[in-house]
Coordinates of C-alpha atoms in Angstrom, one line a residue:
Chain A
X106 CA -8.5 11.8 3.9
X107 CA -10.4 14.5 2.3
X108 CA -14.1 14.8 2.3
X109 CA -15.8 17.1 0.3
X110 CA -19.2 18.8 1.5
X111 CA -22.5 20.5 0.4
X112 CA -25.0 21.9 2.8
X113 CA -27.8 22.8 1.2
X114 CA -31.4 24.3 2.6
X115 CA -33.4 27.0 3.2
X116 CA -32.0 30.3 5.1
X117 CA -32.5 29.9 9.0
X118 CA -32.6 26.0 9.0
X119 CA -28.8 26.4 10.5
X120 CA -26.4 25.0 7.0
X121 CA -24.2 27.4 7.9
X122 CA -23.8 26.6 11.3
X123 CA -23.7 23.1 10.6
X124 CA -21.2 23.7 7.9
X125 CA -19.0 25.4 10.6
X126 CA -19.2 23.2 13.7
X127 CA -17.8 20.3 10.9
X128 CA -15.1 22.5 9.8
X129 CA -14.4 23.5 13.5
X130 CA -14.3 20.2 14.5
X131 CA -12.1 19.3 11.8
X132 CA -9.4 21.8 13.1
X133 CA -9.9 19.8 16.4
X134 CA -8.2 17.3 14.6
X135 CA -5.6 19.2 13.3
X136 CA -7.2 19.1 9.8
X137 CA -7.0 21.6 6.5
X138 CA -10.6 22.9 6.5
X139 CA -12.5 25.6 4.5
X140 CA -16.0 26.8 4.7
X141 CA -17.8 28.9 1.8
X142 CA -21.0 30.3 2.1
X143 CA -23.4 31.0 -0.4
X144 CA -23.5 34.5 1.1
X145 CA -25.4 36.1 -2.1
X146 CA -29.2 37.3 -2.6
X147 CA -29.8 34.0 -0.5
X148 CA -28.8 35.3 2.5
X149 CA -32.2 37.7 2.4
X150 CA -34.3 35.2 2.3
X151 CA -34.7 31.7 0.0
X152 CA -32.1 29.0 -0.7
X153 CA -28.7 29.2 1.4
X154 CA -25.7 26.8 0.8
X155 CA -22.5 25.6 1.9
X156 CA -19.6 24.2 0.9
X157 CA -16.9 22.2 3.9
X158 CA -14.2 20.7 2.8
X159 CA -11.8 18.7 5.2
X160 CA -8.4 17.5 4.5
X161 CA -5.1 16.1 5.9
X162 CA -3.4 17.9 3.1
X163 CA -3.0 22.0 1.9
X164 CA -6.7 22.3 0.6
X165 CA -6.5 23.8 -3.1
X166 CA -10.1 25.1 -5.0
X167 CA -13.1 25.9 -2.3
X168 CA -15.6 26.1 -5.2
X169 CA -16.4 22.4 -6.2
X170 CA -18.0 21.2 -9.7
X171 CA -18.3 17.4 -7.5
X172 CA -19.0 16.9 -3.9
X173 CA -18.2 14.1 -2.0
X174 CA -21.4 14.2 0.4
X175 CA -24.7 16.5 0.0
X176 CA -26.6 17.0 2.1
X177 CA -30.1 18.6 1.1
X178 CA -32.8 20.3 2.8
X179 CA -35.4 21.4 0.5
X180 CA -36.7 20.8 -3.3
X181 CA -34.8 23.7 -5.0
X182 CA -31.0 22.2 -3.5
X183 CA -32.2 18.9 -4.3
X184 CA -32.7 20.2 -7.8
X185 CA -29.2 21.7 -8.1
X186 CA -27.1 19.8 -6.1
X187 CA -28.5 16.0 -6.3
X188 CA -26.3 16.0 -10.2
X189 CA -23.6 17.3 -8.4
X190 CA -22.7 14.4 -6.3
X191 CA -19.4 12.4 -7.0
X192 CA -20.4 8.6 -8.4
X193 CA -20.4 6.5 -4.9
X194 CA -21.4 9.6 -3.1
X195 CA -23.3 10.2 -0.4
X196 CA -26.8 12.0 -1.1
X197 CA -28.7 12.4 2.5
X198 CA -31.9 14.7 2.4
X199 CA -34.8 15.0 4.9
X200 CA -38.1 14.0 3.0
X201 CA -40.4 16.6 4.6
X202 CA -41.2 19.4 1.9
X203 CA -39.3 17.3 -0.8
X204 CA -41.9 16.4 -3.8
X205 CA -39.5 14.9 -6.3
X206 CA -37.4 12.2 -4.3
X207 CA -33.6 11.7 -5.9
X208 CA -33.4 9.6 -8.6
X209 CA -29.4 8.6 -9.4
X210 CA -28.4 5.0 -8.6
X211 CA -24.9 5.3 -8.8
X212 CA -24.6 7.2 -5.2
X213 CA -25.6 5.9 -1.6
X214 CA -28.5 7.8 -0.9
X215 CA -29.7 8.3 2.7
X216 CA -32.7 10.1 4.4
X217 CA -33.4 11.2 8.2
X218 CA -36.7 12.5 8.8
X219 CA -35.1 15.7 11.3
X220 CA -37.6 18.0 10.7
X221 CA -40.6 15.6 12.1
X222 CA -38.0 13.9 15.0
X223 CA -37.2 17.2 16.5
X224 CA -40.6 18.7 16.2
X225 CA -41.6 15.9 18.1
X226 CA -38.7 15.7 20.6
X227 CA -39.5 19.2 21.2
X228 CA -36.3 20.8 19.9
X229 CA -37.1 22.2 16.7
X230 CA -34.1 24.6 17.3
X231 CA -31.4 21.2 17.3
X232 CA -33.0 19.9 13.7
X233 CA -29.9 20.4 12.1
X234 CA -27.7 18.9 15.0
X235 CA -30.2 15.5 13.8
X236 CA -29.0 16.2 10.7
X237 CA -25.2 16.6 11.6
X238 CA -26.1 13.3 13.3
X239 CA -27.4 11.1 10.7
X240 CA -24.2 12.2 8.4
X241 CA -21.3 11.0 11.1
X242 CA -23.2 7.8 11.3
X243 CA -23.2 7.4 7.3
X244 CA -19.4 9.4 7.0
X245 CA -17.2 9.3 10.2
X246 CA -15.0 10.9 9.4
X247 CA -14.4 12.9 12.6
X248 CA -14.4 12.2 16.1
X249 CA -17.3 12.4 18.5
X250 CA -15.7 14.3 20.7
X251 CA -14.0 16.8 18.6
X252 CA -17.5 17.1 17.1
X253 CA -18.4 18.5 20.3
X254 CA -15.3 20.6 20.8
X255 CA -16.4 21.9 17.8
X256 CA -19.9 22.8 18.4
X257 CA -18.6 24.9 21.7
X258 CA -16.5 26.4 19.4
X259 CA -19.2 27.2 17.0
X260 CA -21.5 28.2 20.1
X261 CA -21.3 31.5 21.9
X262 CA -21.0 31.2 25.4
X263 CA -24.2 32.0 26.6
X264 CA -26.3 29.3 24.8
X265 CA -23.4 26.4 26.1
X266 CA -26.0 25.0 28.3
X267 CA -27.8 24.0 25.1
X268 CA -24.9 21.4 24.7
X269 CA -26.7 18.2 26.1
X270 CA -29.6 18.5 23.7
X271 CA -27.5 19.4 21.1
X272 CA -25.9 16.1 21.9
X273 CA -29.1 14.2 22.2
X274 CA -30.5 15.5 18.7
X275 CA -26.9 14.1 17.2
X276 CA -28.1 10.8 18.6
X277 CA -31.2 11.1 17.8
X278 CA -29.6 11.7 14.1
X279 CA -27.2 8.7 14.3
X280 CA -30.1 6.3 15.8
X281 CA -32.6 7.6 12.9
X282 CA -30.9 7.8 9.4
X283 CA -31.8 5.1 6.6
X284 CA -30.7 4.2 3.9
X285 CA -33.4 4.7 1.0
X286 CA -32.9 1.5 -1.5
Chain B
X215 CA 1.4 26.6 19.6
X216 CA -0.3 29.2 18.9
X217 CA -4.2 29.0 19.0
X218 CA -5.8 28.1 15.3
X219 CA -9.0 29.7 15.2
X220 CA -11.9 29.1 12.4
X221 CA -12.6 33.0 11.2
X222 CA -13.4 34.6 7.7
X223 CA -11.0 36.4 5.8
X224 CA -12.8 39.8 6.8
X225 CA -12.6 39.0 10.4
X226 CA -8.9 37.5 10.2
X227 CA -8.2 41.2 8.5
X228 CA -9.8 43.0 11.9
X229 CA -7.7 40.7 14.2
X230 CA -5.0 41.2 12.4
X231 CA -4.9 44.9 12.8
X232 CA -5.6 44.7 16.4
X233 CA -3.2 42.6 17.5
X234 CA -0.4 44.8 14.6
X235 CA -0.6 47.9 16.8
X236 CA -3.0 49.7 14.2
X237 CA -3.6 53.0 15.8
X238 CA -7.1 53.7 13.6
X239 CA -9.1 51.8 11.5
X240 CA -11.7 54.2 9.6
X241 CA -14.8 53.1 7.0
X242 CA -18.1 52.4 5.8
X243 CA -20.0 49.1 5.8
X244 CA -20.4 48.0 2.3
X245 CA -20.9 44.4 1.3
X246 CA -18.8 42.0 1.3
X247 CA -16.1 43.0 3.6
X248 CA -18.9 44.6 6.3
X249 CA -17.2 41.9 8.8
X250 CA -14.1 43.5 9.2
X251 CA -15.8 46.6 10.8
X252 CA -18.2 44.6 12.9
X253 CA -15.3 42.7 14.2
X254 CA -13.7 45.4 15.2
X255 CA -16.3 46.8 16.8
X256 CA -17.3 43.7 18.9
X257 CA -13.4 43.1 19.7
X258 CA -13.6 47.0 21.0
X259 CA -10.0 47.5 20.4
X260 CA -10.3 51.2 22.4
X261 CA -10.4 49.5 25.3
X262 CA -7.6 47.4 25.3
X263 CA -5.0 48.5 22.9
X264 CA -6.5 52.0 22.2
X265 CA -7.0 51.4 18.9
X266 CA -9.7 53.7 17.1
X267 CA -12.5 52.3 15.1
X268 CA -14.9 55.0 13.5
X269 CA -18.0 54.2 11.3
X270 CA -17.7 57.6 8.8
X271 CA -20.3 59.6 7.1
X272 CA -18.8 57.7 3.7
X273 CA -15.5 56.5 2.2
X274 CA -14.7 59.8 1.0
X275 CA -14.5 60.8 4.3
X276 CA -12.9 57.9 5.6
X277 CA -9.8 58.0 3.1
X278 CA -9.3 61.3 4.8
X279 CA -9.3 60.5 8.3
X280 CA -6.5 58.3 6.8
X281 CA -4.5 61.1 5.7
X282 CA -5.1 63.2 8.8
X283 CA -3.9 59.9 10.6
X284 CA -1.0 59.2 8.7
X285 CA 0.3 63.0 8.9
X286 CA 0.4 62.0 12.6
X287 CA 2.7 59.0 12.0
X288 CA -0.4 56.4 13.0
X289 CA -0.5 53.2 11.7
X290 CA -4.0 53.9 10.2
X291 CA -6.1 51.6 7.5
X292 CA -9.4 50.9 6.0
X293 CA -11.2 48.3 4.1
X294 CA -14.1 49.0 1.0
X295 CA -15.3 46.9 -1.3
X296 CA -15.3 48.0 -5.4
X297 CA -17.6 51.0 -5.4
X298 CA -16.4 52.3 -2.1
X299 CA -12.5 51.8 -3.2
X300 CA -14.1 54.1 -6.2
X301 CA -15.0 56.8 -4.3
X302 CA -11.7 56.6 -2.3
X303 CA -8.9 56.9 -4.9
X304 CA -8.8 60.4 -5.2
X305 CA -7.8 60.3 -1.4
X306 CA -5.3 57.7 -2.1
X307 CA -4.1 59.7 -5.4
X308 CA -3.6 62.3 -2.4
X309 CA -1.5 60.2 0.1
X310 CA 0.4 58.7 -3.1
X311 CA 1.7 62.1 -3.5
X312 CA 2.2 63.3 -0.2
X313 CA 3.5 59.7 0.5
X314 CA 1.8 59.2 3.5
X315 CA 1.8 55.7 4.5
X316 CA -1.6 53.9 5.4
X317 CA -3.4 50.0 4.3
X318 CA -6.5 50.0 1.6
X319 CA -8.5 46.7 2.4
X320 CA -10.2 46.3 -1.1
X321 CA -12.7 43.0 -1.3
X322 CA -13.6 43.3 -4.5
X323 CA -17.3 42.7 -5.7
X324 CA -18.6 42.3 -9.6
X325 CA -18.9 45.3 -11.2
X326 CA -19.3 48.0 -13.1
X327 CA -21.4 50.4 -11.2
X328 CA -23.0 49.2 -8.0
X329 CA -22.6 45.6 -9.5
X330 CA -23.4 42.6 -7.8
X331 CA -22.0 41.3 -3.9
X332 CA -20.5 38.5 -5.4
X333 CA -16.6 37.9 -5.8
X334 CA -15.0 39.0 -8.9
X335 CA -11.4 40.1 -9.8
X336 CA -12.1 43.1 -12.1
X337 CA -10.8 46.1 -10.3
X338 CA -7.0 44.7 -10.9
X339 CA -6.4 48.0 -13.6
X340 CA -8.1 50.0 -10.3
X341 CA -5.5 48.7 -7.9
X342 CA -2.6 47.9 -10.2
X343 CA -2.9 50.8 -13.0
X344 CA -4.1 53.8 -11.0
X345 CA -7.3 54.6 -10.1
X346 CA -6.8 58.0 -8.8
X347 CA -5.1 60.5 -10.8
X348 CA -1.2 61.2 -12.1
X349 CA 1.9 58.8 -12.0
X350 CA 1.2 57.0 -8.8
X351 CA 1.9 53.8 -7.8
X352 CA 0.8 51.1 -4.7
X353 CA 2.1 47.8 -3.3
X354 CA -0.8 45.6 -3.7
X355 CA -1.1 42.4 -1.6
X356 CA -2.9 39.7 -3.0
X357 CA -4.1 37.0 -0.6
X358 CA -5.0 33.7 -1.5
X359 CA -6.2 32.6 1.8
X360 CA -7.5 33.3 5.3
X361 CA -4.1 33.3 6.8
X362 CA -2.9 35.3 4.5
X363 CA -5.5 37.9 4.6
X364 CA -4.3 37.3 8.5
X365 CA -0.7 38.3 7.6
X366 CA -0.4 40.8 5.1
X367 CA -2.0 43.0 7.2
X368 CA 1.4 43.2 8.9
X369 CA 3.0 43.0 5.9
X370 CA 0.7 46.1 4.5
X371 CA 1.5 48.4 7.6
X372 CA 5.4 47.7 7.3
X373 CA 5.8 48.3 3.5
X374 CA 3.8 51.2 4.0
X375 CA 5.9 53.0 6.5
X376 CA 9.3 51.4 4.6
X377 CA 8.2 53.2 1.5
X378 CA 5.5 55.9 3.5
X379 CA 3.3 55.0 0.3
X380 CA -0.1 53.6 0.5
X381 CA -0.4 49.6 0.2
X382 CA -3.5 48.1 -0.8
X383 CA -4.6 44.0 0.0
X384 CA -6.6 43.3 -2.9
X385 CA -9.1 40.8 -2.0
X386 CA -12.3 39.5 -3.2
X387 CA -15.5 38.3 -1.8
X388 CA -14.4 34.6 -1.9
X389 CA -11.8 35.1 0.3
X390 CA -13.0 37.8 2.5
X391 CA -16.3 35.1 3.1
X392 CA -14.5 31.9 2.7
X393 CA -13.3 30.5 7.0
X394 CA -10.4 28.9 7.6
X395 CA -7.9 27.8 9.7
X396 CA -6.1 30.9 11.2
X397 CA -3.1 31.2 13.2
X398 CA -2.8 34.1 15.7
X399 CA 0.7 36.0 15.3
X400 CA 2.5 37.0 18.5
X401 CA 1.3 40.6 19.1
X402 CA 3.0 44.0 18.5
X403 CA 1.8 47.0 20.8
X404 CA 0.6 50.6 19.4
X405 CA 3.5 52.6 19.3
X406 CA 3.7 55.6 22.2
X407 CA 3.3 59.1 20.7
X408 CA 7.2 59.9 21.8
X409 CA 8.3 56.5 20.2
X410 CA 6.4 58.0 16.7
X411 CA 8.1 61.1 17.2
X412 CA 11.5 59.6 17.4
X413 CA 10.8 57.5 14.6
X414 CA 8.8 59.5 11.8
X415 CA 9.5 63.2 13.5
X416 CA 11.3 64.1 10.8
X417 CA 8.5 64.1 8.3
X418 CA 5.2 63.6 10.3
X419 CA 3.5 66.9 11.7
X420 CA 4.2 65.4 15.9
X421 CA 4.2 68.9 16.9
X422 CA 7.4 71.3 16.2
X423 CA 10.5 71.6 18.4
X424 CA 12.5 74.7 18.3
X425 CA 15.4 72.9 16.8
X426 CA 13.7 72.3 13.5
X427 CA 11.5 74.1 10.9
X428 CA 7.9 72.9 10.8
X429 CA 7.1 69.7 8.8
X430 CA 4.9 70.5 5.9
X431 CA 2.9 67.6 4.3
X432 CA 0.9 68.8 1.3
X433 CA 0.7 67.1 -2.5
X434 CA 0.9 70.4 -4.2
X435 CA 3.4 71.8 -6.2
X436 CA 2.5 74.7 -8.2
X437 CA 5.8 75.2 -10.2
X438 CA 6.0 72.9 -12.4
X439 CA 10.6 72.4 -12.3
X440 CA 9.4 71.7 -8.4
X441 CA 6.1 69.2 -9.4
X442 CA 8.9 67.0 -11.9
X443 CA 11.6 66.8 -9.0
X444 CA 8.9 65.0 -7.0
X445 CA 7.7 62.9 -9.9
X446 CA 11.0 62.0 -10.4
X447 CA 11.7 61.2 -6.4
X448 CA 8.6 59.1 -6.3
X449 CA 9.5 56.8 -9.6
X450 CA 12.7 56.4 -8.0
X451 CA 11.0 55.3 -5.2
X452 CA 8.6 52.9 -6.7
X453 CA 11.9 51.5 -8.7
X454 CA 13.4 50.3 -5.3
X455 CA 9.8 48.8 -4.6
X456 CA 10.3 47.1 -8.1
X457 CA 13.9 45.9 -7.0
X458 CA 12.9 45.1 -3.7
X459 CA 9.3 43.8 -2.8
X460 CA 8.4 41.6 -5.7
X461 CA 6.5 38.7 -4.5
X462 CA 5.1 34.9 -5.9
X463 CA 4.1 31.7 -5.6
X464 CA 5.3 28.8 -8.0
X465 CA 3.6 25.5 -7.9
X466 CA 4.4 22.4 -10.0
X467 CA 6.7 25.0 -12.1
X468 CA 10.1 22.9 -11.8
X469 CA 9.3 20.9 -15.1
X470 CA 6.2 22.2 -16.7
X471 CA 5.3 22.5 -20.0
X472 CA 2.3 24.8 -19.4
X473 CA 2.3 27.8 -16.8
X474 CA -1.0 29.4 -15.4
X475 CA -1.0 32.6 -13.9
X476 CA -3.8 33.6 -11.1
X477 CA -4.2 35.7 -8.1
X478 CA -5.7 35.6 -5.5
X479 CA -9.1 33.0 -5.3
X480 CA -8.4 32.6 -8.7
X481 CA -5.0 30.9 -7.6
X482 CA -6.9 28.7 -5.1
X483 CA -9.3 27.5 -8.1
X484 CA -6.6 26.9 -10.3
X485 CA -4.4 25.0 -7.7
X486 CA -7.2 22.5 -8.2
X487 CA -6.7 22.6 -12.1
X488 CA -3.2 21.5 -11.7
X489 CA -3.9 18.2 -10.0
X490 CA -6.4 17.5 -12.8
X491 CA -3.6 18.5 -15.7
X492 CA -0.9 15.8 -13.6
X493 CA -3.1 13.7 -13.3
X494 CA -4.0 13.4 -17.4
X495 CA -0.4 13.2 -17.4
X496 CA 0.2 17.3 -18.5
X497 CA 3.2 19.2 -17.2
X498 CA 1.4 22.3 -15.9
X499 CA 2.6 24.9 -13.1
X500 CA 1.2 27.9 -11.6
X501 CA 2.7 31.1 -11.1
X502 CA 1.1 33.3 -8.5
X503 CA 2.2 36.8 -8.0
X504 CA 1.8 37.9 -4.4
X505 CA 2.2 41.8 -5.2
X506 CA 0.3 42.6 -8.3
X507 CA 2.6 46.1 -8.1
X508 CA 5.1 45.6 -8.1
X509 CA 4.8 42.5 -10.8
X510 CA 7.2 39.3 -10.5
X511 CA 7.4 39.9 -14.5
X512 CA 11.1 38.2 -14.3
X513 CA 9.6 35.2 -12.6
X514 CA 7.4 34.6 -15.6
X515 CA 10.1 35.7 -18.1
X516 CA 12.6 33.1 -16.4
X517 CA 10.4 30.1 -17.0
X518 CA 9.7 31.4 -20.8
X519 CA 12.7 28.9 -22.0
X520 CA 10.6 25.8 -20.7
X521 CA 7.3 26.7 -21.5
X522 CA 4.8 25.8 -24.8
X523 CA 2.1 28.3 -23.6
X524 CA 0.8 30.6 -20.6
X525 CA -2.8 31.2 -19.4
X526 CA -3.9 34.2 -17.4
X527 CA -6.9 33.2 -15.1
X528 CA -9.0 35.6 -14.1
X529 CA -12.6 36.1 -12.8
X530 CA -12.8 39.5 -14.9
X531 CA -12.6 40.0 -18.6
X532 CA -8.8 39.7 -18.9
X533 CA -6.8 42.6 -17.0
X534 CA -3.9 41.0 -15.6
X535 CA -3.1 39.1 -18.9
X536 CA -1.8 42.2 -20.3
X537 CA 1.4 42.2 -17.5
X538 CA 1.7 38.5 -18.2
X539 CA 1.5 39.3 -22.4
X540 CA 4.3 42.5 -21.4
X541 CA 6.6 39.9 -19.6
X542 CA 6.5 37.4 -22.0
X543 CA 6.8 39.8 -25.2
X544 CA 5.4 37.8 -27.4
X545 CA 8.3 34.9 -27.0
X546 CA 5.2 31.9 -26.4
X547 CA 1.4 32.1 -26.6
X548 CA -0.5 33.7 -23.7
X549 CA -4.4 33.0 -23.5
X550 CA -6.9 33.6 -21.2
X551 CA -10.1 32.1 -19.5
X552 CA -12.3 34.6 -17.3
X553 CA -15.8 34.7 -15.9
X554 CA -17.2 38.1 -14.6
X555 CA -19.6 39.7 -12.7
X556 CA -19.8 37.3 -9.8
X557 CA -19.6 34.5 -11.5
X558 CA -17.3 31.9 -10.5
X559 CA -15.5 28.8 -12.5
X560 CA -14.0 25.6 -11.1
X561 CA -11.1 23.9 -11.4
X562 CA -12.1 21.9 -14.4
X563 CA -13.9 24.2 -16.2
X564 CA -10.1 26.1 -16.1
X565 CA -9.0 22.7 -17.0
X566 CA -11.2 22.6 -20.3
X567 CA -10.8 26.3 -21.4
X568 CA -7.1 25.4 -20.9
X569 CA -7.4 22.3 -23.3
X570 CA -9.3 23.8 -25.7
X571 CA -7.2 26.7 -26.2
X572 CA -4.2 24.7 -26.6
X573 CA -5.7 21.5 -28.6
X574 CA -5.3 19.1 -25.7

């Protein structure tokens, strides 16, 4: 098994955090992981990216030409990141903000609307646990409850009683993800 | 089992020297290595081990509280990144040649000049070559991942106080930002001040007993038949760390046609190259050298029999292919493929440098 992963979004819509509860849940199952920001200008402000990759062997390169699975958050990452996608890939993007809608039809693409399901669910902070969500119902590849051992991980102790809706908005994420023909 | 914890290469550095018995850890924040203060800091080591951690006025300064530290026999270290490292050699020129043991954390950033925060390999001739002034030399560590960053931290303070000689771990941004998987080593405590004084009393300034004239530690010489005995000392000295400490990596080499040579991140990006070369059906290993000083120049010298051509990898302008071009002596071709200035490649763009430079 090896899945390679791009995150990609705008700064503050939690990639990175998403990026690392996947890679801590992947050492939950005793999986190679590594997790490489985009730690550059984009950290001040504009587009912020990540790459996970998860393996059951020695992972070699961390900076991928292909990805496996991307997973885009705004127009600019769709931009750079939608050609970057391995044929049979997985592309899964939330529409809000996105003007130009992926075009390839050689990869599975799939959209969850987190930013409007959370808004209205009234935990705008757990959008990108709906995200997380909809891409272990497209790719599951991990566990459900290693995924949670992972967020705790992730989490610092003080915000663990956010777990539950954490939970719920990964539901939420599974329940709500379609596939865009 | 030991706990396997998710942490950056910076943070896996701060750990490391916590739980190594570092006595000190002195420096300046400077992008991208700022985590391995901040860990240290929120880990507060002076409460538990009585480690010191000490923001300084600059990295002048804090290559000095080094060599006050080391005179003292403390296990004492400091990280930079490229301009920083800069601004420190002079210091480590200093404790070169008043061999005073301490660990240089360098993760490297593009350069010249202030540069960019991105990763980049260019300050191998920095590291490797010199830096500061006069015919010194360090043991530089070069990591290729997390856990290694993790374990040459104890590797850096031991070779250090083996040779009492500054060792550097030469990192980069890609590593020192890149998480991994990281395995916790069993801990070693601080040593007691009478334990240092029974081990380094006879050349660290622990305080004079009457039995014993005073321990001087100074790098100056005036005369220059006195200046060329300690020359001559210290280049026997680095020829034992030749003899002695050469380290590397060989992947895929037991058949292959077609060697690369990479360090660090480099090495990790090229790892990937190698799959795509076996899988096109091309016999190509990698050879990565673990100290950059002292260089595994036999390694590569050993494999010259087998081999139809060599590439240095590099994310600078080509530094390290002049040691590879030294070992090989001319005997096959040695190219090389670089980007610079925070610029990254991937494994196939390697793959296509490497197949265009040899008509694959």
């Amino acid at each position: 098994m090896k899945e390679e992963l791009i995150i990609a979004g705008f700064g503050g819509q939690g990639v990175l955090s998403m990026g690392k509860i996947i890679a801590y849940s992947g050492i939950m199952e005793d999986k190679e992981v590594t997790w490489m920001p985009s730690y550059g200008p984009e950290m001040r402000g504009g587009t912020a990216n990540v790459t996970v990759i998860i393996s059951d062997k020695r992972i070699s390169s961390p900076i991928l030409r292909w990805c496996d699975t991307a997973i885009v958050l705004n127009q600019q990452s769709m931009d750079k990141f939608e050609p970057m996608v391995r044929k049979g890939g997985l592309l899964l993007y939330d529409p809000n903000g996105i003007t130009r809608h992926p075009v390839r039809k050689d990869i599975k693409v799939c959209s969850i609307e987190a930013a409007d399901l959370s808004n209205r669910m009234e935990m705008s902070k757990a959008f990108n646990m709906v995200v997380l969500g909809a891409y272990l119902k497209m790719k599951p590849i991990l566990e459900r409850h290693n995924v949670i051992q992972g967020l705790k991980k992730s989490l610092p102790e003080r915000y663990h009683d956010l777990i539950p809706m954490n939970e719920k908005a990964i539901e939420l994420g599974m329940k709500e993800v379609k596939e865009v023909i | 089992m030991a706990e396997k914890l998710l942490k950056k290469g910076n943070e896996a550095i701060a750990l490391a020297a916590i739980r190594y018995g570092a006595d000190g850890y002195f420096g300046y924040p400077i992008t991208p290595q700022s985590e391995v203060m901040e860990t240290l800091m929120e880990e507060m080591p002076w409460e538990t081990t009585g480690m010191v951690v000490l923001q300084a006025e600059s990295e002048t300064s804090s290559i000095n509280m080094l060599y006050g530290g080391a005179c003292c026999g403390k296990k004492v270290m400091t990280s930079s990144s490229s301009p920083g490292i800069s601004l420190m050699c002079e210091g480590i020129s200093y404790m070169a040649g008043a061999e005073l043991p301490c660990l240089v954390v360098d993760v490297i950033r593009g350069g010249p000049g202030l540069g960019t925060i991105q990763p980049a390999q260019g300050d191998y001739f920095q590291a490797v070559k010199g830096g500061g002034h006069g015919d010194y030399k360090i043991i530089v560590l070069a990591p290729a991942s997390v856990q290694e960053m993790y374990d040459f931290v104890g590797l850096g303070f031991d070779l250090a106080f083996k040779y009492r000689n500054p060792v550097m771990i030469l990192s980069d941004g890609a590593i020192g930002q890149m998480m991994e998987k990281v395995e916790l080593r069993d801990p070693v405590r601080r040593l007691t001040d009478k334990e240092i004084t029974e081990k380094y009393g006879h050349w660290a300034t622990v305080g004079k007993p009457a039995s014993r004239k005073g321990n001087i530690i100074s790098s100056l010489s005036l005369a220059a038949s006195e200046m060329e005995a300690i020359n001559l000392r210290l280049q026997a000295k680095y020829q034992k760390m030749r003899e002695n400490e050469v380290r590397f990596e060989k992947t895929m080499c037991d058949n292959a046609e077609y060697l690369l040579v990479a360090f660090g991140s480099s090495a990790r990006i090229c790892e990937g190259t190698l799959e795509i070369a076996r899988s096109k059906g091309i016999r190509m290993g990698l050879l990565r050298p673990i100290t950059l000083f002292p260089y595994p120049e036999t390694a590569i010298r050993e494999m010259l029999p087998q081999l139809k051509g060599i590439m240095s990898v590099e994310l600078n302008a080509g530094q390290m292919v002049e040691d590879v071009r030294l070992a090989v002596n001319g005997a096959v071709p040695v190219e090389f493929y670089g980007r610079m200035g925070g610029s990254i490649f991937s494994p196939e763009e390697v793959f296509e440098a490497f197949a265009k430079k040899f008509n694959l």
